[in-house]
Tab-separated table of C-alpha atoms in Angstrom:
chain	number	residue	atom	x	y	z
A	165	UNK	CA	0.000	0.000	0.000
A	166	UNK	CA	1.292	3.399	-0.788
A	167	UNK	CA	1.950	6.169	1.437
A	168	UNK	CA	-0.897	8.232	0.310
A	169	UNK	CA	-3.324	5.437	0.734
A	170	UNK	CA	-2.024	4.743	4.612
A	171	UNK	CA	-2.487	8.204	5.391
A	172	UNK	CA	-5.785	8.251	3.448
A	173	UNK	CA	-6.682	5.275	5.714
A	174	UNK	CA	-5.801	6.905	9.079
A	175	UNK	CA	-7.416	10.231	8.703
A	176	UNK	CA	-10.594	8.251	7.878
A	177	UNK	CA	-10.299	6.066	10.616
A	178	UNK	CA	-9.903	9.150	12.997
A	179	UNK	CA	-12.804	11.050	10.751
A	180	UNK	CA	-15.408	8.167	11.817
A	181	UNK	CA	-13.947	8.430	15.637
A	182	UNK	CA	-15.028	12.232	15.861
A	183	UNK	CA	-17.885	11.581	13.518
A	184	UNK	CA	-19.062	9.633	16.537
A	185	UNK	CA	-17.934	11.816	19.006
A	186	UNK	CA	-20.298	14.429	17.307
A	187	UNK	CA	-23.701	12.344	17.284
A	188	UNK	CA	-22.932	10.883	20.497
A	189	UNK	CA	-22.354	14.374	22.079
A	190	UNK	CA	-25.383	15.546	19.786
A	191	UNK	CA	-28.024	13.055	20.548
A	192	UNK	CA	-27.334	12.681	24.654
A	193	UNK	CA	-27.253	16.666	25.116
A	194	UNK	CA	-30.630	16.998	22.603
A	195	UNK	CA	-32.125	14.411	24.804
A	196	UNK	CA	-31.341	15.913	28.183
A	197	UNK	CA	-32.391	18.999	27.120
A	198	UNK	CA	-35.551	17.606	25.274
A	199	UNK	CA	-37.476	19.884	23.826
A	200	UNK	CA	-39.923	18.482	23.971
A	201	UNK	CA	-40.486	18.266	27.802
A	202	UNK	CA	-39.523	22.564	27.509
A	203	UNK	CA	-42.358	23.052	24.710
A	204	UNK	CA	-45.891	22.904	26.792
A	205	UNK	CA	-44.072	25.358	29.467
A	206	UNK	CA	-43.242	27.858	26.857
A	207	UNK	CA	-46.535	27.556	25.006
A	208	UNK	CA	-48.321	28.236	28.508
A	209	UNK	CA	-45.778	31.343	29.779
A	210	UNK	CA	-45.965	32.445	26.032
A	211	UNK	CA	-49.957	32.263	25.947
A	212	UNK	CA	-51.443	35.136	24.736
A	213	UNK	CA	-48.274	36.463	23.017
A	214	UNK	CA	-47.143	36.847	19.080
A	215	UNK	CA	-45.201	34.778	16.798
A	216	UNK	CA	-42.543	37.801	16.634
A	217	UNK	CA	-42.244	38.057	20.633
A	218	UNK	CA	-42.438	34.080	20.923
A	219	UNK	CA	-39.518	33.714	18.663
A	220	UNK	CA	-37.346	36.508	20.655
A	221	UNK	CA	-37.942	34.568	23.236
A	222	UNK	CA	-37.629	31.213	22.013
A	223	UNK	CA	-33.818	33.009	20.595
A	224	UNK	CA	-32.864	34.535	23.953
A	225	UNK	CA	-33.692	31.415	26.253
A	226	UNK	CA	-31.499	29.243	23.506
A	227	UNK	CA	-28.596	31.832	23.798
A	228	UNK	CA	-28.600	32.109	27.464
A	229	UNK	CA	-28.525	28.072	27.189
A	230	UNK	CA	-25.727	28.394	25.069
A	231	UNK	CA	-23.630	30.481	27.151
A	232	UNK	CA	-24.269	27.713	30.264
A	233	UNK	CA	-22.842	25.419	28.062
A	234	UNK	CA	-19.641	26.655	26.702
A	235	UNK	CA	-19.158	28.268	30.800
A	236	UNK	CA	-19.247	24.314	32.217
A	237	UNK	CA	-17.150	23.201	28.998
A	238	UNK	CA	-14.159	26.035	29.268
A	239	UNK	CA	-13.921	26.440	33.008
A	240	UNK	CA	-15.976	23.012	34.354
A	241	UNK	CA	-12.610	21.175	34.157
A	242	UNK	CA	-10.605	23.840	36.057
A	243	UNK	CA	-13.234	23.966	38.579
A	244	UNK	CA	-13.050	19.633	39.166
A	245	UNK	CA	-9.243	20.320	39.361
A	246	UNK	CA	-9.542	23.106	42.583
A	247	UNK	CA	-11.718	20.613	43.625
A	248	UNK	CA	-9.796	17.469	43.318
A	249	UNK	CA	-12.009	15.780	41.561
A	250	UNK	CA	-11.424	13.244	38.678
A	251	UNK	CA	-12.925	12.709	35.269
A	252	UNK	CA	-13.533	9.156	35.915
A	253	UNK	CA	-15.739	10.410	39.331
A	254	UNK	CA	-17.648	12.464	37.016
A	255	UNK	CA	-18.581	10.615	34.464
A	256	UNK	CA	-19.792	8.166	37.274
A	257	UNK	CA	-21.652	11.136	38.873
A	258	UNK	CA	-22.855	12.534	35.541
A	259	UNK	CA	-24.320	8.677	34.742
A	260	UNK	CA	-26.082	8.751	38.033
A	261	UNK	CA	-27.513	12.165	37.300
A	262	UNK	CA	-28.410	10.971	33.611
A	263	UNK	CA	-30.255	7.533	34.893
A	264	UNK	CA	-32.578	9.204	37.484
A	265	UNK	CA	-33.122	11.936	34.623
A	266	UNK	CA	-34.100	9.697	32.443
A	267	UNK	CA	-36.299	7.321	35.027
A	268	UNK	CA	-38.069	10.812	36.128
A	269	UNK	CA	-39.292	11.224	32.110
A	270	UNK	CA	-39.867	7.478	31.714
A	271	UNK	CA	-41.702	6.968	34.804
A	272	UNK	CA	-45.159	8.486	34.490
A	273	UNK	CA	-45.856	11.738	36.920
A	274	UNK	CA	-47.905	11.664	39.959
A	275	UNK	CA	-49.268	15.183	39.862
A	276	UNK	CA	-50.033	15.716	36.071
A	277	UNK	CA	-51.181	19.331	36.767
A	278	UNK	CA	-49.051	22.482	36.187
A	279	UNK	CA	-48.003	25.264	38.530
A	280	UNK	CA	-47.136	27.657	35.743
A	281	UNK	CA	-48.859	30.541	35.274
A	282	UNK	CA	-48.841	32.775	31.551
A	283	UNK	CA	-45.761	35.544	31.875
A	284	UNK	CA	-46.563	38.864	32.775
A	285	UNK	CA	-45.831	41.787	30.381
A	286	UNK	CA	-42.439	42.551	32.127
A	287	UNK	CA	-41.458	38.999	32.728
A	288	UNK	CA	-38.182	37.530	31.719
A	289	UNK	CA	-38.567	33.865	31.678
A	290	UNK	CA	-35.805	33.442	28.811
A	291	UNK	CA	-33.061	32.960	31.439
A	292	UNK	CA	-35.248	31.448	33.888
A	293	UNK	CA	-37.378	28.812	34.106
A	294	UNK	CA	-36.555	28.104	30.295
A	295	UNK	CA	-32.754	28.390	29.656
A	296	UNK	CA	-32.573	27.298	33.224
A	297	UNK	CA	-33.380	24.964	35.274
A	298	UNK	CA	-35.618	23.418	31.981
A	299	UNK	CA	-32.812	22.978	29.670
A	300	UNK	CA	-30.249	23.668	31.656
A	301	UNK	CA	-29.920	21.640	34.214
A	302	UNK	CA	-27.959	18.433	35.926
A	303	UNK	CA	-28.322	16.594	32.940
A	304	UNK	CA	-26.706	18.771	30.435
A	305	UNK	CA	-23.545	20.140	32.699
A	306	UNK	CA	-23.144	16.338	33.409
A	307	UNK	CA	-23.392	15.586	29.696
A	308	UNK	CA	-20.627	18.367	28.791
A	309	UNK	CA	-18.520	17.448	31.492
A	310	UNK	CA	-18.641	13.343	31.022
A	311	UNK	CA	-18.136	13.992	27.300
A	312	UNK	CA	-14.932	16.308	27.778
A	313	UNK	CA	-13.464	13.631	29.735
A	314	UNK	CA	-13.413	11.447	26.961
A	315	UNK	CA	-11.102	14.055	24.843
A	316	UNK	CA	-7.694	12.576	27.451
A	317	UNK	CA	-8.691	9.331	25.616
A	318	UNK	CA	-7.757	10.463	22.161
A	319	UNK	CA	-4.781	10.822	19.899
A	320	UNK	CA	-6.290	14.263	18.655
A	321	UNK	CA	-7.597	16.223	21.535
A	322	UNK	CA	-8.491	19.419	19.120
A	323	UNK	CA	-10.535	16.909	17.017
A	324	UNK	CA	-12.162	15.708	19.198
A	325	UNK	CA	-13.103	19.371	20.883
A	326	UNK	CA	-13.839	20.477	17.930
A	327	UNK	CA	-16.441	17.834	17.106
A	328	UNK	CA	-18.009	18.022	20.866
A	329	UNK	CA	-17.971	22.055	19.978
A	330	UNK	CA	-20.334	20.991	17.233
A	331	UNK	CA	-22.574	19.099	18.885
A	332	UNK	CA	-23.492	21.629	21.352
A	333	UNK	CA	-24.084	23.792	18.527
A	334	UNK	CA	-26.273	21.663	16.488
A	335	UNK	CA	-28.205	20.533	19.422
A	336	UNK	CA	-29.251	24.105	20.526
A	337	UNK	CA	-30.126	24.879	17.088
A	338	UNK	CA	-32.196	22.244	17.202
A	339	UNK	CA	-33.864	23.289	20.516
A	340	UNK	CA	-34.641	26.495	19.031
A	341	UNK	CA	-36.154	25.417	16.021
A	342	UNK	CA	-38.793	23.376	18.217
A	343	UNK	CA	-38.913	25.978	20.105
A	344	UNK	CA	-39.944	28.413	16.990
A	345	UNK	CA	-42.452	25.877	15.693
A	346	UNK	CA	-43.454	25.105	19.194
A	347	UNK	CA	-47.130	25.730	18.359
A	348	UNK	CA	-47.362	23.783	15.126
A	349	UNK	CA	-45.408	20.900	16.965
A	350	UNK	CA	-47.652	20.322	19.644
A	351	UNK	CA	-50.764	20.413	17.059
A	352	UNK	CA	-49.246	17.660	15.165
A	353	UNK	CA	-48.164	15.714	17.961
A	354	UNK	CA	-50.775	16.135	20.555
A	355	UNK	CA	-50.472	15.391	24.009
A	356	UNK	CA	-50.416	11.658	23.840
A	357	UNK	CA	-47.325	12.079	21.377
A	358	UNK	CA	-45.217	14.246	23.228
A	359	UNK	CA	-46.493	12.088	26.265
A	360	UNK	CA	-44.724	8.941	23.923
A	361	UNK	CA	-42.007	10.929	22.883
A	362	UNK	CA	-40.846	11.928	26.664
A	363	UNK	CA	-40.715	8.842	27.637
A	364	UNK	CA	-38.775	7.067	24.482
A	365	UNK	CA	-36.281	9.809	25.170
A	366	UNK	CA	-36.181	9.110	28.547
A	367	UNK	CA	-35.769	5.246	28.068
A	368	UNK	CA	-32.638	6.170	25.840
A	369	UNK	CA	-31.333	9.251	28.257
A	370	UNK	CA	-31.420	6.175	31.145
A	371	UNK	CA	-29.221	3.894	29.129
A	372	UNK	CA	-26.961	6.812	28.670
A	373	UNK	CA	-26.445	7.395	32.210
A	374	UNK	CA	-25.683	3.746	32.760
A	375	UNK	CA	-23.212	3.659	29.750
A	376	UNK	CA	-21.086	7.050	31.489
A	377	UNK	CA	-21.634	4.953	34.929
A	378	UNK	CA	-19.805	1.950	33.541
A	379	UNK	CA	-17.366	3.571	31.448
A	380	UNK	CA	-15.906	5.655	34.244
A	381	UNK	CA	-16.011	2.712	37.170
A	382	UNK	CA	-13.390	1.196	34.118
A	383	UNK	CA	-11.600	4.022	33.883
A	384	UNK	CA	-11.062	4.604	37.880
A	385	UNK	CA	-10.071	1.088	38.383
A	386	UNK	CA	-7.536	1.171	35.763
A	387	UNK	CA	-6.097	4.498	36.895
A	388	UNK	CA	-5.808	2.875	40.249
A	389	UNK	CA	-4.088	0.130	38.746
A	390	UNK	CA	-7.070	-2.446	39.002
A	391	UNK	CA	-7.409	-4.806	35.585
């Protein structure tokens, strides 16, 4: 094999590990954040309110979500390290956090009423309850922490940043455009489907969390010289 065709062979075989980097980043932060559990709050603190004002709000709440994101992915690995803490601990504390997550949208609720009430002309609910504690929340810091501690496991750590970078990208872009369409959503849907679809999600979100839990007891044992 020629030269060119070995180094055609490893950048492709390191293209397909980012590749799944990206839609494994992608697919656990768009299901921790799940729209679709965020969409009946905004529709009720929206009621009453235009398409124009919906969608600055539906933009401000996915910025502010944004920001929460890239703070925990610059500065959450400087704060485990004042802390002491390890990567492999958090991935097995972001698992836990990820299982009961997804149990809590599996498992059907006990109170199926709302507390919310519509938002008041001068209300700012981009920032809070929507960006956080609804998207924002255990789930996705854990997610963006657990997933940056796989980056010390690979040969090309801007790659692989990169590629996470992406995937937080894509995924609130994608929160936003439910968000925009929010009405339209829930009339095709219907209650019963986003019923379904919160608890497929949170089937898959559980599995996650028990993947991160397993993959980091590995990685403590063997960086305590167990296996």
């Amino acid at each position: 094999m020629t030269i060119s065709g070995l180094l055609a062979d490893f950048g492709a075989g390191h293209f397909r590990v980012e590749l799944t980097l990206f839609f494994s980043t992608f697919t656990t932060l768009l299901a921790v954040i799940n729209p679709f559990e965020v969409l009946p709050v905004f529709l009720m603190l929206e009621s009453g309110k235009g398409n124009e004002e919906r969608r600055r709000v539906a933009f401000m709440a996915c910025l502010y979500a944004l920001l929460l994101i890239l703070f925990f992915l610059f500065f959450g690995a400087v704060i485990l390290k004042i802390f002491g803490v390890s990567l492999a601990m958090v991935r097995i504390a972001g698992g836990i956090v990820l299982t009961r997550i997804g149990f809590e949208l599996f498992l059907p609720s006990s109170n199926g009423e709302s507390s919310l009430a519509p938002a008041g002309p001068d209300a700012n609910i981009a920032f809070m309850p929507l960006a956080m504690p609804l998207m924002i929340g255990p789930g996705p810091i854990a997610t963006v922490l657990g997933m940056m501690a796989t980056i010390e496991h690979s040969t090309h750590e801007a790659l692989a940043f990169g590629a996470i970078l992406a995937a937080i990208f894509f995924a609130v872009a994608v929160t936003y455009g439910c968000l925009v369409f929010a009405t339209r959503l829930t009339r095709t849907l219907g209650p019963h489907g986003i019923d379904a679809a919160t608890r497929i999600v949170g089937f898959f979100v559980s599995a996650m969390g028990v993947s991160l839990v397993f993959s980091g007891v590995i990685d403590a044992l063997k960086s305590n010289g167990v296996g």
